[in-house]
Amino acid sequence: MSAGPGEQSRVYKTTNGCAHWTEEIRNSEKDGFWDALAFQTRSFGVRRDQKTGVLIGDPVHGRFDTRAMTLGQGWFIDNASCGSRADESAFAASNSSVFVFGSHGYIIGTGGKGGPRILLSPLLAYGDRNKGCLEASVPVASGNDSSGVFSLAFRDREHGLAVGGDFKKPNDPSGTAAWTADGGRHWTAAATPPHGYRSAVAWYPEAKAWIAAGTNGSDVSHDGGKTWQPLDDGNWNALSMPYIVGPGGRIGKLRSDAIKH
C-alpha cells in the first residue's frame, strides 16, 4: 500500500516474490488518505482462518474509509465502517493503526484533535454487522493533530497494546502506551511508559516480550505493557518482528537472547 492524498493512495499485489507488481485499487476520493493495510493469518480462536484483510483510511463523509477482503475474493467497501469526529484521523507512520482479528473484525486506533479513541468494528464488538462501532477511551497523548494512538497490536484475543504520544515531542514519555486485558474495551496507562513517542508496537513470541519503537529509540516490556525498559536510542519507524526499520533505509534485527527477561 502507498499512502498519500487522493490517488496517491494505492494498493499493489505481487504473486512472484516481489519481482512484479500490479495495481489492485486506488483512492478515488480527492480528500482521502489511506493509512494502514493489515491481514490477520492467525485465527485467535476462530476455527478456520479466513485470511481477512482490512484497509483503513482517514475519514471521508464522516466515516473512516474502510475496505475489506478475503483472499481471492477482491476488495469491497465496508458499509459498517466506524463514524468519525471532527478533526479525527488515523496515522500512517507504521502501517499499524488497525489490527485485524480474522473473521471477527478489526480494531482502529485514532488521533488528531478529535481523538484519541479506540474503535471496535461491529462484528468484533457485538458479533453483528448491523450494529455500530464500539468506542473506547484510551489514555494516550491528545489535544493536537500530531498526537494520539499510532499503533495497535494483540498477542491473543484479550491482551493488547496501544502506543503513540506526540510525534512533535519525540522525547516526551507521557501518554505513550496503554494496555488492555479485555479485547480493547478498556485501556490502562502504562505505569512506567516508553522513553518517548512510539509509532510501532509488536509482540515478540521468541522473547515473550513486547517491543515498542519510535524516533528516539525502542523499549521492551515483559509484563504486558505495564512497565517498559529502554533498549536503544535509534531512529525507528516500524516493526515486523524480529526486524525494525527507520529512515534512510536503516534496518535492524532484534536478538531474542539480548532481551529475555
mmCIF file with all atom_site columns, N, CA and C in Angstrom, residues 13 24-25 39 48-53 68-77:
data_model
loop_
_atom_site.group_PDB
_atom_site.id
_atom_site.type_symbol
_atom_site.label_atom_id
_atom_site.label_alt_id
_atom_site.label_comp_id
_atom_site.label_asym_id
_atom_site.label_entity_id
_atom_site.label_seq_id
_atom_site.pdbx_PDB_ins_code
_atom_site.Cartn_x
_atom_site.Cartn_y
_atom_site.Cartn_z
_atom_site.occupancy
_atom_site.B_iso_or_equiv
_atom_site.pdbx_formal_charge
_atom_site.auth_seq_id
_atom_site.auth_comp_id
_atom_site.auth_asym_id
_atom_site.auth_atom_id
_atom_site.pdbx_PDB_model_num
ATOM 1  N N  . LYS A 1 13 ? -0.260  -5.603  -5.782 1.00 0.00 ? 13 LYS A N  1
ATOM 2  C CA . LYS A 1 13 ? -0.218  -7.025  -5.453 1.00 0.00 ? 13 LYS A CA 1
ATOM 3  C C  . LYS A 1 13 ? 0.919   -7.699  -6.200 1.00 0.00 ? 13 LYS A C  1
ATOM 4  N N  . GLU A 1 24 ? -4.050  -2.950  -7.749 1.00 0.00 ? 24 GLU A N  1
ATOM 5  C CA . GLU A 1 24 ? -5.373  -3.508  -7.486 1.00 0.00 ? 24 GLU A CA 1
ATOM 6  C C  . GLU A 1 24 ? -6.439  -2.422  -7.367 1.00 0.00 ? 24 GLU A C  1
ATOM 7  N N  . ILE A 1 25 ? -6.211  -1.445  -6.516 1.00 0.00 ? 25 ILE A N  1
ATOM 8  C CA . ILE A 1 25 ? -7.168  -0.360  -6.345 1.00 0.00 ? 25 ILE A CA 1
ATOM 9  C C  . ILE A 1 25 ? -6.418  0.931   -6.042 1.00 0.00 ? 25 ILE A C  1
ATOM 10 N N  . PHE A 1 39 ? -3.423  -7.741  7.310  1.00 0.00 ? 39 PHE A N  1
ATOM 11 C CA . PHE A 1 39 ? -4.053  -9.054  7.179  1.00 0.00 ? 39 PHE A CA 1
ATOM 12 C C  . PHE A 1 39 ? -3.840  -9.822  8.472  1.00 0.00 ? 39 PHE A C  1
ATOM 13 N N  . ARG A 1 48 ? -11.576 -21.682 11.630 1.00 0.00 ? 48 ARG A N  1
ATOM 14 C CA . ARG A 1 48 ? -10.936 -21.694 10.319 1.00 0.00 ? 48 ARG A CA 1
ATOM 15 C C  . ARG A 1 48 ? -10.476 -20.284 9.981  1.00 0.00 ? 48 ARG A C  1
ATOM 16 N N  . ASP A 1 49 ? -9.211  -20.168 9.646  1.00 0.00 ? 49 ASP A N  1
ATOM 17 C CA . ASP A 1 49 ? -8.641  -18.865 9.344  1.00 0.00 ? 49 ASP A CA 1
ATOM 18 C C  . ASP A 1 49 ? -9.237  -18.321 8.043  1.00 0.00 ? 49 ASP A C  1
ATOM 19 N N  . GLN A 1 50 ? -9.798  -17.121 8.103  1.00 0.00 ? 50 GLN A N  1
ATOM 20 C CA . GLN A 1 50 ? -10.413 -16.510 6.930  1.00 0.00 ? 50 GLN A CA 1
ATOM 21 C C  . GLN A 1 50 ? -9.437  -15.676 6.105  1.00 0.00 ? 50 GLN A C  1
ATOM 22 N N  . LYS A 1 51 ? -8.235  -15.447 6.648  1.00 0.00 ? 51 LYS A N  1
ATOM 23 C CA . LYS A 1 51 ? -7.246  -14.620 5.956  1.00 0.00 ? 51 LYS A CA 1
ATOM 24 C C  . LYS A 1 51 ? -7.859  -13.297 5.505  1.00 0.00 ? 51 LYS A C  1
ATOM 25 N N  . THR A 1 52 ? -8.452  -12.606 6.453  1.00 0.00 ? 52 THR A N  1
ATOM 26 C CA . THR A 1 52 ? -9.144  -11.356 6.183  1.00 0.00 ? 52 THR A CA 1
ATOM 27 C C  . THR A 1 52 ? -8.166  -10.196 6.129  1.00 0.00 ? 52 THR A C  1
ATOM 28 N N  . GLY A 1 53 ? -8.361  -9.291  5.175  1.00 0.00 ? 53 GLY A N  1
ATOM 29 C CA . GLY A 1 53 ? -7.579  -8.076  5.078  1.00 0.00 ? 53 GLY A CA 1
ATOM 30 C C  . GLY A 1 53 ? -8.458  -6.865  5.307  1.00 0.00 ? 53 GLY A C  1
ATOM 31 N N  . ALA A 1 68 ? -12.454 -4.036  2.961  1.00 0.00 ? 68 ALA A N  1
ATOM 32 C CA . ALA A 1 68 ? -12.093 -5.351  3.487  1.00 0.00 ? 68 ALA A CA 1
ATOM 33 C C  . ALA A 1 68 ? -12.034 -6.356  2.353  1.00 0.00 ? 68 ALA A C  1
ATOM 34 N N  . MET A 1 69 ? -11.380 -7.481  2.624  1.00 0.00 ? 69 MET A N  1
ATOM 35 C CA . MET A 1 69 ? -11.323 -8.548  1.621  1.00 0.00 ? 69 MET A CA 1
ATOM 36 C C  . MET A 1 69 ? -11.024 -9.870  2.306  1.00 0.00 ? 69 MET A C  1
ATOM 37 N N  . THR A 1 70 ? -11.409 -10.945 1.647  1.00 0.00 ? 70 THR A N  1
ATOM 38 C CA . THR A 1 70 ? -10.922 -12.281 1.953  1.00 0.00 ? 70 THR A CA 1
ATOM 39 C C  . THR A 1 70 ? -10.090 -12.709 0.755  1.00 0.00 ? 70 THR A C  1
ATOM 40 N N  . LEU A 1 71 ? -8.925  -13.285 0.995  1.00 0.00 ? 71 LEU A N  1
ATOM 41 C CA . LEU A 1 71 ? -8.011  -13.612 -0.097 1.00 0.00 ? 71 LEU A CA 1
ATOM 42 C C  . LEU A 1 71 ? -8.726  -14.356 -1.212 1.00 0.00 ? 71 LEU A C  1
ATOM 43 N N  . GLY A 1 72 ? -8.514  -13.865 -2.437 1.00 0.00 ? 72 GLY A N  1
ATOM 44 C CA . GLY A 1 72 ? -9.113  -14.494 -3.599 1.00 0.00 ? 72 GLY A CA 1
ATOM 45 C C  . GLY A 1 72 ? -10.476 -13.955 -3.978 1.00 0.00 ? 72 GLY A C  1
ATOM 46 N N  . GLN A 1 73 ? -11.027 -13.045 -3.148 1.00 0.00 ? 73 GLN A N  1
ATOM 47 C CA . GLN A 1 73 ? -12.362 -12.538 -3.420 1.00 0.00 ? 73 GLN A CA 1
ATOM 48 C C  . GLN A 1 73 ? -12.399 -11.040 -3.686 1.00 0.00 ? 73 GLN A C  1
ATOM 49 N N  . GLY A 1 74 ? -11.260 -10.373 -3.687 1.00 0.00 ? 74 GLY A N  1
ATOM 50 C CA . GLY A 1 74 ? -11.220 -8.957  -4.016 1.00 0.00 ? 74 GLY A CA 1
ATOM 51 C C  . GLY A 1 74 ? -11.643 -8.045  -2.880 1.00 0.00 ? 74 GLY A C  1
ATOM 52 N N  . TRP A 1 75 ? -11.543 -6.726  -3.119 1.00 0.00 ? 75 TRP A N  1
ATOM 53 C CA . TRP A 1 75 ? -11.825 -5.712  -2.117 1.00 0.00 ? 75 TRP A CA 1
ATOM 54 C C  . TRP A 1 75 ? -13.261 -5.219  -2.224 1.00 0.00 ? 75 TRP A C  1
ATOM 55 N N  . PHE A 1 76 ? -13.840 -4.862  -1.096 1.00 0.00 ? 76 PHE A N  1
ATOM 56 C CA . PHE A 1 76 ? -15.156 -4.243  -1.100 1.00 0.00 ? 76 PHE A CA 1
ATOM 57 C C  . PHE A 1 76 ? -15.205 -3.183  -0.004 1.00 0.00 ? 76 PHE A C  1
ATOM 58 N N  . ILE A 1 77 ? -16.008 -2.156  -0.204 1.00 0.00 ? 77 ILE A N  1
ATOM 59 C CA . ILE A 1 77 ? -16.179 -1.101  0.792  1.00 0.00 ? 77 ILE A CA 1
ATOM 60 C C  . ILE A 1 77 ? -17.002 -1.634  1.949  1.00 0.00 ? 77 ILE A C  1
#
